[in-house]
Amino acid sequence: MSTHNVWTHKGTFLLAAVGSAVGLGNLWRFPYLTGENGGGAFILIYALTIFAVGIPILIAEIMLGRNSRRSPIMGMRFLTRTHKTSRGWETIGWLGAASAFIILSFYSVIAGWALHYTGLMLTGSLDGADAETVAASFDALLASPPLLTLYHSLFIGASALIVGLGIHRGIENGLRVLMPALFVILMVVLVYSAAIGDLAAAATFLFTFNVADLSLEGWLQAMGQSFFTLSLGMGAIMAYGAYMSSDASLTRTAFAIAVVDTAVAMIAGLAIFALVFGAGLDPGEGPGLMFVTLPLAFAEMPAGALLGGIFFILVLGAAISSSISLIEPVAAFLVERFDLERPQAVSAMVIASWALGLLTVFSFNLMAEETLFHTLFGRSAFGLLELLTNIFMPLGGMLIALFAGWALTHGEVMKEMRTNETWFRVWRFLVRFIAPAAVAFVFLRTIPQVEGYLLPAIGAVVIVGAFAAGRTFLAERQGS
Ligand code: PHE
């Protein structure tokens, strides 16, 4: 059964998709990756990938959702039937559901840290603290399973509540309040950091492009980040697309999502690095940039506690508007497939993901040392979950690009894109060839053993495989 749910307004899809895209990926992951990879060059590759690979796949993913008007798994089942392709393409839906479970499980734990820091900031606990004190407070948080579990539970519970209320009463109403507030806060933080910090140094760091500075690993990380930040390849955008009004322009909306998402990342980067450089701190801190370096910068600044508190509220809001988009595709599937009531479906998804999240919680304390887990997988549980999403998201994106590029007919695509023949051709070339090839390389990054000559070799195999898959489609369609 199709859900036949549609967003209340033509523009609601854009709101929801921006809510999904803008999150910890922009505010936490993007700045620290840029810092670690030396600034401008990383951003150049990231932006190029967003436009050459991200936008075409974004269009493809919305298209599959709006065309099928079902949750990702049921939607792909429907599309394989109507397009007489192998049922294997349902993998797109299943991979997406698996990714959603996994991402939600650790996303919620990290968003929980932001909850802790909102409290620390607003109570002035870190006022005037020195580097050691700030670092020690982060370590103390990570060392406490009960505290981490509490924050994780609060965050995931709040997300579940919103989705449980339904797409209109919960998601739409929530986003309509949240998103404008987030943009106002982002502006306040930018103005503050421009006034107090060193905006010029931040701009130089971010926009001095020297591609020679970038390692191969940096290239690949930049591509991976562009997937994560656009919420691509795991069904979130497909699920939201299923509710998108047929009147709204798919192409224009996809551009708007990518532009807003990129702009938020840049603004957040400018603001964060202005504060970091203003305080004379190191931009290459890694994942601790937001939770150690930035609180330290705030600790030394006038009204830093208040602004820091506001900043972490921004982080929380952005995170929750993303986490609801991780719950929706799986919950919608459970409703469609098993006729569950929405609150039951949401509970089932969230409780399972919450339990998986405990692995991430324990990765920082009880299971931080060498355990059986490390012996078996060579990394922490959190590391393994991250690795899995780094594989699943690009793989899902590649399959989405291939399916939309080869299985959908010219007429179907034109009906969705409503564009001219030239743009259609550009899009189709990108999803048929360029995006899958580029993703093949992102994918390789996640296979740590792959080095040297193996990299191009496996890349070639994947590309040839993609062509073969495409030809099979054509053959099947013409034969039927
Ligand atoms: N795009 C979100 C962010 O940048 C993360 C996310 C990934 C959300 C996949 C939904 C799906 O934080």
Tab-separated table of C-alpha atoms and ligand atoms in Angstrom:
chain	number	residue	atom	x	y	z
A	1	MET	CA	0.000	0.000	0.000
A	2	SER	CA	1.229	3.468	-0.768
A	3	THR	CA	1.047	5.972	2.044
A	4	HIS	CA	-0.381	8.792	-0.080
A	5	ASN	CA	0.838	11.232	2.498
A	6	VAL	CA	1.830	14.605	1.084
A	7	TRP	CA	3.461	17.566	2.823
A	8	THR	CA	1.046	20.385	3.598
A	9	HIS	CA	2.755	22.965	1.385
A	10	LYS	CA	4.732	22.930	-1.807
A	11	GLY	CA	7.761	24.225	0.052
A	12	THR	CA	7.625	21.842	3.018
A	13	PHE	CA	9.797	19.243	1.331
A	14	LEU	CA	12.578	21.810	1.014
A	15	LEU	CA	12.237	22.653	4.698
A	16	ALA	CA	12.333	19.000	5.687
A	17	ALA	CA	15.241	18.124	3.408
A	18	VAL	CA	17.283	21.097	4.612
A	19	GLY	CA	16.457	20.029	8.164
A	20	SER	CA	17.800	16.589	7.372
A	21	ALA	CA	20.906	17.828	5.578
A	22	VAL	CA	21.953	20.490	8.070
A	23	GLY	CA	23.191	18.763	11.205
A	24	LEU	CA	26.224	17.511	13.075
A	25	GLY	CA	27.730	16.950	9.638
A	26	ASN	CA	27.874	20.709	9.037
A	27	LEU	CA	28.585	21.991	12.516
A	28	TRP	CA	30.816	19.294	13.976
A	29	ARG	CA	32.202	17.044	11.246
A	30	PHE	CA	32.829	19.568	8.462
A	31	PRO	CA	34.887	22.026	10.555
A	32	TYR	CA	37.023	19.350	12.170
A	33	LEU	CA	37.694	17.526	8.900
A	34	THR	CA	38.602	20.832	7.239
A	35	GLY	CA	40.876	21.643	10.177
A	36	GLU	CA	42.582	18.267	10.014
A	37	ASN	CA	43.028	18.464	6.261
A	38	GLY	CA	44.568	21.912	6.200
A	39	GLY	CA	41.651	24.108	5.057
A	40	GLY	CA	40.938	25.425	1.537
A	41	ALA	CA	41.993	22.491	-0.600
A	42	PHE	CA	39.675	20.189	1.313
A	43	ILE	CA	36.782	22.610	0.801
A	44	LEU	CA	37.433	22.845	-2.909
A	45	ILE	CA	37.143	19.092	-3.376
A	46	TYR	CA	34.166	18.922	-1.049
A	47	ALA	CA	32.329	21.641	-3.002
A	48	LEU	CA	33.190	20.088	-6.364
A	49	THR	CA	31.828	16.723	-5.219
A	50	ILE	CA	28.673	18.321	-3.878
A	51	PHE	CA	27.933	19.784	-7.276
A	52	ALA	CA	29.172	17.067	-9.628
A	53	VAL	CA	28.129	13.989	-7.624
A	54	GLY	CA	25.944	15.140	-4.747
A	55	ILE	CA	23.329	17.129	-6.643
A	56	PRO	CA	22.788	14.525	-9.398
A	57	ILE	CA	22.323	11.780	-6.789
A	58	LEU	CA	20.122	14.061	-4.714
A	59	ILE	CA	17.894	14.558	-7.760
A	60	ALA	CA	17.900	10.801	-8.375
A	61	GLU	CA	16.993	9.967	-4.788
A	62	ILE	CA	14.117	12.450	-4.603
A	63	MET	CA	12.946	11.129	-7.971
A	64	LEU	CA	12.764	7.520	-6.771
A	65	GLY	CA	10.830	8.637	-3.694
A	66	ARG	CA	8.351	10.846	-5.502
A	67	ASN	CA	7.855	8.380	-8.327
A	68	SER	CA	7.097	5.464	-6.001
A	69	ARG	CA	5.337	7.449	-3.235
A	70	ARG	CA	6.355	4.774	-0.746
A	71	SER	CA	8.919	4.262	1.984
A	72	PRO	CA	12.332	3.323	0.541
A	73	ILE	CA	12.024	-0.464	0.892
A	74	MET	CA	8.448	-0.710	-0.382
A	75	GLY	CA	9.229	1.980	-2.940
A	76	MET	CA	12.103	0.029	-4.446
A	77	ARG	CA	9.994	-3.135	-4.449
A	78	PHE	CA	7.357	-1.215	-6.383
A	79	LEU	CA	9.863	0.281	-8.831
A	80	THR	CA	11.545	-3.035	-9.588
A	81	ARG	CA	8.117	-4.421	-10.410
A	82	THR	CA	6.957	-1.518	-12.568
A	83	HIS	CA	10.294	-1.381	-14.369
A	84	LYS	CA	10.761	-5.135	-14.720
A	85	THR	CA	14.217	-5.078	-13.232
A	86	SER	CA	15.796	-7.537	-10.841
A	87	ARG	CA	14.402	-7.518	-7.314
A	88	GLY	CA	17.993	-7.197	-6.223
A	89	TRP	CA	17.576	-3.435	-6.500
A	90	GLU	CA	15.488	-3.604	-3.337
A	91	THR	CA	18.922	-3.674	-1.724
A	92	ILE	CA	18.769	0.119	-1.961
A	93	GLY	CA	15.925	0.110	0.538
A	94	TRP	CA	17.434	-2.461	2.890
A	95	LEU	CA	20.863	-0.858	2.874
A	96	GLY	CA	19.181	2.438	3.618
A	97	ALA	CA	17.273	1.014	6.562
A	98	ALA	CA	20.432	-0.567	7.953
A	99	SER	CA	22.345	2.704	7.564
A	100	ALA	CA	19.562	4.656	9.242
A	101	PHE	CA	19.656	2.332	12.281
A	102	ILE	CA	23.394	2.572	12.569
A	103	ILE	CA	23.755	6.319	11.980
A	104	LEU	CA	20.945	7.125	14.404
A	105	SER	CA	22.580	4.975	17.078
A	106	PHE	CA	25.807	6.982	17.218
A	107	TYR	CA	24.413	10.306	16.007
A	108	SER	CA	22.256	10.375	19.115
A	109	VAL	CA	25.214	9.687	21.412
A	110	ILE	CA	27.210	12.565	19.921
A	111	ALA	CA	24.226	14.912	19.949
A	112	GLY	CA	24.012	13.928	23.620
A	113	TRP	CA	27.452	15.479	24.160
A	114	ALA	CA	26.020	18.748	22.826
A	115	LEU	CA	23.265	18.457	25.415
A	116	HIS	CA	25.899	18.194	28.131
A	117	TYR	CA	27.804	21.203	26.770
A	118	THR	CA	24.652	23.311	26.538
A	119	GLY	CA	24.331	22.763	30.280
A	120	LEU	CA	28.020	23.381	31.010
A	121	MET	CA	27.942	26.629	29.042
A	122	LEU	CA	24.707	28.070	30.349
A	123	THR	CA	25.634	27.370	33.972
A	124	GLY	CA	28.990	29.063	33.414
A	125	SER	CA	30.845	25.949	34.621
A	126	LEU	CA	33.693	26.502	32.179
A	127	ASP	CA	34.005	30.274	32.692
A	128	GLY	CA	37.653	31.242	32.662
A	129	ALA	CA	38.745	27.584	32.571
A	130	ASP	CA	42.182	26.755	31.168
A	131	ALA	CA	42.994	24.203	28.476
A	132	GLU	CA	43.587	21.393	30.922
A	133	THR	CA	40.305	21.899	32.750
A	134	VAL	CA	38.325	21.983	29.495
A	135	ALA	CA	40.008	18.841	28.189
A	136	ALA	CA	39.516	17.096	31.534
A	137	SER	CA	35.806	17.889	31.505
A	138	PHE	CA	35.429	16.260	28.076
A	139	ASP	CA	37.358	13.203	29.242
A	140	ALA	CA	35.190	12.984	32.351
A	141	LEU	CA	32.043	13.022	30.215
A	142	LEU	CA	33.340	10.249	27.964
A	143	ALA	CA	34.369	8.176	30.985
A	144	SER	CA	30.841	8.056	32.386
A	145	PRO	CA	28.514	5.424	30.888
A	146	PRO	CA	25.480	6.529	32.970
A	147	LEU	CA	25.818	10.156	31.916
A	148	LEU	CA	26.342	9.308	28.237
A	149	THR	CA	23.410	6.882	28.322
A	150	LEU	CA	21.193	9.492	29.938
A	151	TYR	CA	21.937	12.109	27.253
A	152	HIS	CA	21.648	9.526	24.488
A	153	SER	CA	18.234	8.460	25.819
A	154	LEU	CA	16.991	12.034	26.148
A	155	PHE	CA	18.022	12.956	22.623
A	156	ILE	CA	16.688	9.855	20.904
A	157	GLY	CA	13.493	10.048	22.972
A	158	ALA	CA	12.848	13.627	21.874
A	159	SER	CA	13.419	12.675	18.234
A	160	ALA	CA	11.033	9.723	18.580
A	161	LEU	CA	8.367	11.947	20.058
A	162	ILE	CA	8.448	14.275	17.044
A	163	VAL	CA	8.287	11.474	14.476
A	164	GLY	CA	5.680	9.620	16.519
A	165	LEU	CA	3.324	12.566	16.169
A	166	GLY	CA	3.275	12.052	12.405
A	167	ILE	CA	4.602	13.925	9.411
A	168	HIS	CA	2.198	16.853	9.766
A	169	ARG	CA	1.701	17.286	13.496
A	170	GLY	CA	5.217	16.243	14.450
A	171	ILE	CA	7.789	16.705	11.705
A	172	GLU	CA	6.289	19.691	9.874
A	173	ASN	CA	5.321	21.643	12.963
A	174	GLY	CA	8.634	20.922	14.620
A	175	LEU	CA	10.637	22.047	11.617
A	176	ARG	CA	8.593	25.156	11.069
A	177	VAL	CA	9.673	26.452	14.482
A	178	LEU	CA	13.123	24.933	14.568
A	179	MET	CA	14.593	25.867	11.196
A	180	PRO	CA	14.045	29.653	11.271
A	181	ALA	CA	15.325	29.708	14.854
A	182	LEU	CA	18.456	27.862	13.773
A	183	PHE	CA	19.227	30.381	11.052
A	184	VAL	CA	18.800	33.279	13.454
A	185	ILE	CA	21.143	31.619	15.964
A	186	LEU	CA	23.676	30.862	13.247
A	187	MET	CA	23.708	34.546	12.307
A	188	VAL	CA	24.086	35.616	15.941
A	189	VAL	CA	27.020	33.241	16.352
A	190	LEU	CA	28.616	34.516	13.123
A	191	VAL	CA	28.267	38.180	14.117
A	192	TYR	CA	29.645	37.446	17.586
A	193	SER	CA	32.630	35.536	16.265
A	194	ALA	CA	33.299	38.250	13.671
A	195	ALA	CA	33.296	40.861	16.427
A	196	ILE	CA	35.330	38.882	18.963
A	197	GLY	CA	37.371	36.438	16.904
A	198	ASP	CA	39.688	36.618	13.940
A	199	LEU	CA	37.429	36.373	10.903
A	200	ALA	CA	40.192	37.309	8.465
A	201	ALA	CA	42.372	34.425	9.612
A	202	ALA	CA	39.396	32.074	9.355
A	203	ALA	CA	38.597	33.225	5.814
A	204	THR	CA	42.219	32.843	4.731
A	205	PHE	CA	42.330	29.353	6.211
A	206	LEU	CA	39.082	28.267	4.547
A	207	PHE	CA	39.432	29.905	1.152
A	208	THR	CA	43.085	29.617	0.244
A	209	PHE	CA	42.967	26.789	-2.242
A	210	ASN	CA	46.112	24.811	-2.688
A	211	VAL	CA	45.135	21.400	-3.951
A	212	ALA	CA	48.726	20.203	-3.664
A	213	ASP	CA	48.256	20.310	0.132
A	214	LEU	CA	45.642	17.620	0.015
A	215	SER	CA	46.490	13.983	0.644
A	216	LEU	CA	44.703	11.215	-1.238
A	217	GLU	CA	42.992	10.351	2.018
A	218	GLY	CA	41.832	13.977	2.208
A	219	TRP	CA	40.259	13.774	-1.268
A	220	LEU	CA	38.374	10.693	-0.248
A	221	GLN	CA	37.286	12.126	3.078
A	222	ALA	CA	35.994	15.218	1.317
A	223	MET	CA	33.851	13.039	-0.941
A	224	GLY	CA	32.563	10.966	1.959
A	225	GLN	CA	31.649	14.114	3.824
A	226	SER	CA	29.629	15.442	0.894
A	227	PHE	CA	27.463	12.298	1.081
A	228	PHE	CA	27.009	12.466	4.808
A	229	THR	CA	26.176	16.145	4.835
A	230	LEU	CA	23.529	15.859	2.102
A	231	SER	CA	21.945	12.837	3.875
A	232	LEU	CA	22.456	10.900	0.649
A	233	GLY	CA	22.221	7.245	-0.200
A	234	MET	CA	20.270	5.907	2.768
A	235	GLY	CA	16.624	6.602	2.103
A	236	ALA	CA	16.076	9.686	4.258
A	237	ILE	CA	15.706	11.927	1.227
A	238	MET	CA	13.752	9.232	-0.610
A	239	ALA	CA	11.284	8.923	2.270
A	240	TYR	CA	10.779	12.679	2.427
A	241	GLY	CA	10.581	12.804	-1.382
A	242	ALA	CA	7.678	10.352	-1.263
A	243	TYR	CA	5.647	13.084	0.440
A	244	MET	CA	6.752	15.835	-1.954
A	245	SER	CA	4.057	17.626	-3.904
A	246	SER	CA	4.077	16.791	-7.613
A	247	ASP	CA	3.997	20.503	-8.367
A	248	ALA	CA	7.244	21.408	-6.658
A	249	SER	CA	10.267	21.661	-8.950
A	250	LEU	CA	12.581	18.780	-8.201
A	251	THR	CA	15.639	20.240	-9.888
A	252	ARG	CA	15.388	23.644	-8.296
A	253	THR	CA	14.690	22.125	-4.886
A	254	ALA	CA	17.724	19.851	-5.097
A	255	PHE	CA	19.955	22.828	-5.927
A	256	ALA	CA	18.465	24.803	-3.067
A	257	ILE	CA	19.139	21.994	-0.573
A	258	ALA	CA	22.760	21.707	-1.662
A	259	VAL	CA	23.334	25.469	-1.654
A	260	VAL	CA	21.797	26.014	1.789
A	261	ASP	CA	23.623	23.011	3.236
A	262	THR	CA	26.952	24.194	1.846
A	263	ALA	CA	26.335	27.758	2.996
A	264	VAL	CA	25.606	26.590	6.539
A	265	ALA	CA	28.792	24.533	6.601
A	266	MET	CA	30.824	27.536	5.385
A	267	ILE	CA	29.238	29.936	7.870
A	268	ALA	CA	29.745	27.474	10.705
A	269	GLY	CA	33.343	26.976	9.580
A	270	LEU	CA	33.985	30.733	9.450
A	271	ALA	CA	32.450	31.307	12.873
A	272	ILE	CA	34.210	28.383	14.547
A	273	PHE	CA	37.648	29.076	13.081
A	274	ALA	CA	37.339	32.818	13.788
A	275	LEU	CA	36.884	31.938	17.461
A	276	VAL	CA	39.601	29.287	17.411
A	277	PHE	CA	42.169	31.565	15.719
A	278	GLY	CA	41.076	34.538	17.809
A	279	ALA	CA	41.940	32.536	20.912
A	280	GLY	CA	45.210	31.388	19.352
A	281	LEU	CA	44.198	27.710	19.356
A	282	ASP	CA	44.959	24.818	17.012
A	283	PRO	CA	42.458	24.161	14.167
A	284	GLY	CA	43.633	20.564	13.701
A	285	GLU	CA	42.235	19.177	16.926
A	286	GLY	CA	40.040	16.523	15.236
A	287	PRO	CA	36.654	15.421	16.604
A	288	GLY	CA	37.385	17.345	19.804
A	289	LEU	CA	37.331	20.661	17.899
A	290	MET	CA	33.761	21.385	18.922
A	291	PHE	CA	33.902	19.886	22.393
A	292	VAL	CA	37.360	20.928	23.576
A	293	THR	CA	38.813	23.703	21.402
A	294	LEU	CA	35.617	25.681	20.959
A	295	PRO	CA	34.513	25.618	24.637
A	296	LEU	CA	38.038	26.781	25.489
A	297	ALA	CA	37.652	29.691	23.060
A	298	PHE	CA	34.278	30.551	24.594
A	299	ALA	CA	35.727	30.301	28.116
A	300	GLU	CA	38.114	33.139	27.386
A	301	MET	CA	35.666	35.449	25.657
A	302	PRO	CA	33.291	38.124	26.917
A	303	ALA	CA	29.766	36.723	27.242
A	304	GLY	CA	31.327	33.455	26.075
A	305	ALA	CA	29.200	31.302	28.372
A	306	LEU	CA	25.957	32.713	27.015
A	307	LEU	CA	27.053	32.569	23.386
A	308	GLY	CA	28.496	29.112	23.924
A	309	GLY	CA	25.161	27.998	25.351
A	310	ILE	CA	23.332	29.430	22.354
A	311	PHE	CA	25.791	27.759	20.018
A	312	PHE	CA	25.227	24.322	21.525
A	313	ILE	CA	21.460	24.845	21.335
A	314	LEU	CA	22.007	25.409	17.611
A	315	VAL	CA	23.937	22.155	17.411
A	316	LEU	CA	21.146	20.307	19.223
A	317	GLY	CA	18.408	21.751	17.016
A	318	ALA	CA	20.293	20.952	13.836
A	319	ALA	CA	20.956	17.434	15.106
A	320	ILE	CA	17.341	16.725	15.989
A	321	SER	CA	16.041	17.916	12.610
A	322	SER	CA	18.447	15.376	11.086
A	323	SER	CA	17.754	12.512	13.460
A	324	ILE	CA	14.029	12.634	12.710
A	325	SER	CA	14.876	12.027	9.057
A	326	LEU	CA	16.775	8.915	10.120
A	327	ILE	CA	13.722	7.524	11.910
A	328	GLU	CA	11.112	8.310	9.254
A	329	PRO	CA	12.146	5.884	6.459
A	330	VAL	CA	12.206	2.838	8.738
A	331	ALA	CA	9.092	3.839	10.681
A	332	ALA	CA	7.182	4.443	7.440
A	333	PHE	CA	8.254	1.003	6.218
A	334	LEU	CA	6.974	-0.692	9.382
A	335	VAL	CA	3.658	1.147	9.010
A	336	GLU	CA	3.260	0.200	5.347
A	337	ARG	CA	4.492	-3.350	5.573
A	338	PHE	CA	3.127	-4.556	8.915
A	339	ASP	CA	0.238	-2.165	9.373
A	340	LEU	CA	1.668	-0.947	12.657
A	341	GLU	CA	0.392	2.229	14.251
A	342	ARG	CA	2.903	5.016	13.819
A	343	PRO	CA	3.849	5.276	17.525
A	344	GLN	CA	4.518	1.526	17.625
A	345	ALA	CA	6.576	1.641	14.453
A	346	VAL	CA	8.637	4.562	15.754
A	347	SER	CA	9.168	2.851	19.116
A	348	ALA	CA	10.335	-0.357	17.471
A	349	MET	CA	12.879	1.483	15.347
A	350	VAL	CA	14.094	3.786	18.087
A	351	ILE	CA	14.404	1.184	20.836
A	352	ALA	CA	16.514	-1.048	18.606
A	353	SER	CA	18.700	1.867	17.566
A	354	TRP	CA	18.981	3.064	21.170
A	355	ALA	CA	20.261	-0.355	22.216
A	356	LEU	CA	22.821	-0.333	19.418
A	357	GLY	CA	23.855	3.141	20.604
A	358	LEU	CA	25.016	1.636	23.893
A	359	LEU	CA	27.901	0.095	21.953
A	360	THR	CA	29.021	3.614	21.034
A	361	VAL	CA	28.567	4.742	24.631
A	362	PHE	CA	30.775	1.919	25.899
A	363	SER	CA	33.361	2.503	23.173
A	364	PHE	CA	34.563	5.524	25.142
A	365	ASN	CA	34.848	3.811	28.514
A	366	LEU	CA	34.087	0.161	29.377
A	367	MET	CA	35.151	-1.042	25.931
A	368	ALA	CA	37.819	1.576	25.261
A	369	GLU	CA	40.669	-0.773	26.074
A	370	GLU	CA	41.576	-3.890	24.166
A	371	THR	CA	38.538	-6.159	24.221
A	372	LEU	CA	37.381	-9.112	22.195
A	373	PHE	CA	35.758	-6.570	19.928
A	374	HIS	CA	39.079	-4.920	19.100
A	375	THR	CA	40.654	-8.278	18.499
A	376	LEU	CA	37.880	-9.311	16.112
A	377	PHE	CA	37.418	-6.081	14.185
A	378	GLY	CA	40.603	-4.147	14.779
A	379	ARG	CA	38.744	-1.057	16.002
A	380	SER	CA	36.285	0.147	18.613
A	381	ALA	CA	32.583	-0.586	18.271
A	382	PHE	CA	31.993	3.073	17.404
A	383	GLY	CA	34.756	2.834	14.806
A	384	LEU	CA	33.121	-0.219	13.277
A	385	LEU	CA	29.681	1.426	13.103
A	386	GLU	CA	31.192	4.497	11.465
A	387	LEU	CA	33.038	2.305	9.002
A	388	LEU	CA	29.819	0.496	8.094
A	389	THR	CA	28.029	3.755	7.338
A	390	ASN	CA	31.024	4.908	5.310
A	391	ILE	CA	30.484	1.822	3.174
A	392	PHE	CA	26.675	1.761	3.100
A	393	MET	CA	26.036	5.412	2.258
A	394	PRO	CA	28.233	5.642	-0.854
A	395	LEU	CA	27.139	2.167	-1.944
A	396	GLY	CA	23.475	3.144	-1.587
A	397	GLY	CA	24.158	6.393	-3.443
A	398	MET	CA	25.835	4.526	-6.263
A	399	LEU	CA	22.954	2.075	-6.616
A	400	ILE	CA	20.440	4.933	-6.544
A	401	ALA	CA	22.351	6.739	-9.291
A	402	LEU	CA	22.543	3.602	-11.410
A	403	PHE	CA	18.892	2.693	-10.976
A	404	ALA	CA	17.626	6.209	-11.710
A	405	GLY	CA	20.081	6.591	-14.579
A	406	TRP	CA	19.451	3.292	-16.333
A	407	ALA	CA	16.033	1.983	-15.311
A	408	LEU	CA	13.821	5.060	-15.371
A	409	THR	CA	12.534	6.030	-18.789
A	410	HIS	CA	13.183	9.333	-20.501
A	411	GLY	CA	9.533	10.262	-20.045
A	412	GLU	CA	9.520	9.503	-16.326
A	413	VAL	CA	12.631	11.507	-15.687
A	414	MET	CA	11.377	14.458	-17.718
A	415	LYS	CA	8.094	14.390	-15.857
A	416	GLU	CA	9.946	14.664	-12.559
A	417	MET	CA	12.719	17.051	-13.565
A	418	ARG	CA	10.689	19.239	-15.902
A	419	THR	CA	13.785	20.564	-17.507
A	420	ASN	CA	15.114	20.868	-21.038
A	421	GLU	CA	16.823	18.152	-23.036
A	422	THR	CA	20.328	19.506	-22.389
A	423	TRP	CA	20.010	19.431	-18.609
A	424	PHE	CA	18.423	16.027	-18.826
A	425	ARG	CA	21.460	14.777	-20.749
A	426	VAL	CA	23.901	16.365	-18.329
A	427	TRP	CA	22.084	14.805	-15.369
A	428	ARG	CA	21.877	11.394	-16.969
A	429	PHE	CA	25.530	11.370	-17.917
A	430	LEU	CA	26.443	12.291	-14.347
A	431	VAL	CA	24.301	9.595	-12.703
A	432	ARG	CA	25.120	6.903	-15.217
A	433	PHE	CA	28.879	7.327	-15.270
A	434	ILE	CA	30.478	10.076	-13.231
A	435	ALA	CA	28.714	9.610	-9.896
A	436	PRO	CA	29.146	5.811	-9.782
A	437	ALA	CA	32.814	6.114	-10.735
A	438	ALA	CA	33.458	8.796	-8.126
A	439	VAL	CA	31.607	6.824	-5.486
A	440	ALA	CA	33.664	3.766	-6.307
A	441	PHE	CA	36.654	5.706	-5.042
A	442	VAL	CA	34.907	6.889	-1.891
A	443	PHE	CA	34.032	3.282	-1.302
A	444	LEU	CA	37.638	2.200	-1.644
A	445	ARG	CA	38.686	4.546	1.099
A	446	THR	CA	36.675	2.448	3.517
A	447	ILE	CA	38.649	-0.672	2.704
A	448	PRO	CA	41.741	0.043	4.767
A	449	GLN	CA	43.769	-2.806	3.338
A	450	VAL	CA	43.439	-1.454	-0.160
A	451	GLU	CA	46.591	0.383	-1.083
A	452	GLY	CA	48.720	1.347	-4.041
A	453	TYR	CA	47.955	-0.377	-7.306
A	454	LEU	CA	44.977	-2.231	-5.841
A	455	LEU	CA	43.086	1.044	-5.652
A	456	PRO	CA	42.841	1.760	-9.388
A	457	ALA	CA	42.386	-1.949	-10.076
A	458	ILE	CA	39.325	-2.310	-7.862
A	459	GLY	CA	38.063	1.051	-9.099
A	460	ALA	CA	38.182	-0.272	-12.658
A	461	VAL	CA	36.324	-3.449	-11.696
A	462	VAL	CA	33.572	-1.446	-10.025
A	463	ILE	CA	33.224	0.874	-13.013
A	464	VAL	CA	33.047	-2.022	-15.472
A	465	GLY	CA	30.482	-3.644	-13.166
A	466	ALA	CA	28.423	-0.486	-13.269
A	467	PHE	CA	28.411	-0.447	-17.050
A	468	ALA	CA	27.437	-4.101	-17.122
A	469	ALA	CA	24.593	-3.471	-14.704
A	470	GLY	CA	23.382	-0.621	-16.863
A	471	ARG	CA	23.411	-2.722	-20.004
A	472	THR	CA	21.461	-5.494	-18.304
A	473	PHE	CA	18.749	-3.011	-17.525
A	474	LEU	CA	18.482	-1.904	-21.078
A	475	ALA	CA	18.454	-5.451	-22.362
A	476	GLU	CA	15.704	-6.467	-19.941
A	477	ARG	CA	13.559	-3.491	-20.781
A	478	GLN	CA	13.899	-3.848	-24.505
A	479	GLY	CA	13.256	-7.578	-24.226
A	480	SER	CA	10.037	-7.151	-22.275
B	1	PHE	N1	23.108	15.158	6.940
B	1	PHE	C1	23.149	14.989	8.353
B	1	PHE	C2	24.227	15.885	8.924
B	1	PHE	O1	24.931	16.533	8.201
B	1	PHE	C3	23.415	13.572	8.757
B	1	PHE	C4	22.455	12.611	8.159
B	1	PHE	C5	22.931	11.610	7.335
B	1	PHE	C6	21.090	12.718	8.358
B	1	PHE	C7	22.060	10.729	6.712
B	1	PHE	C8	20.214	11.855	7.743
B	1	PHE	C9	20.698	10.881	6.909
B	1	PHE	O2	24.398	15.951	10.111
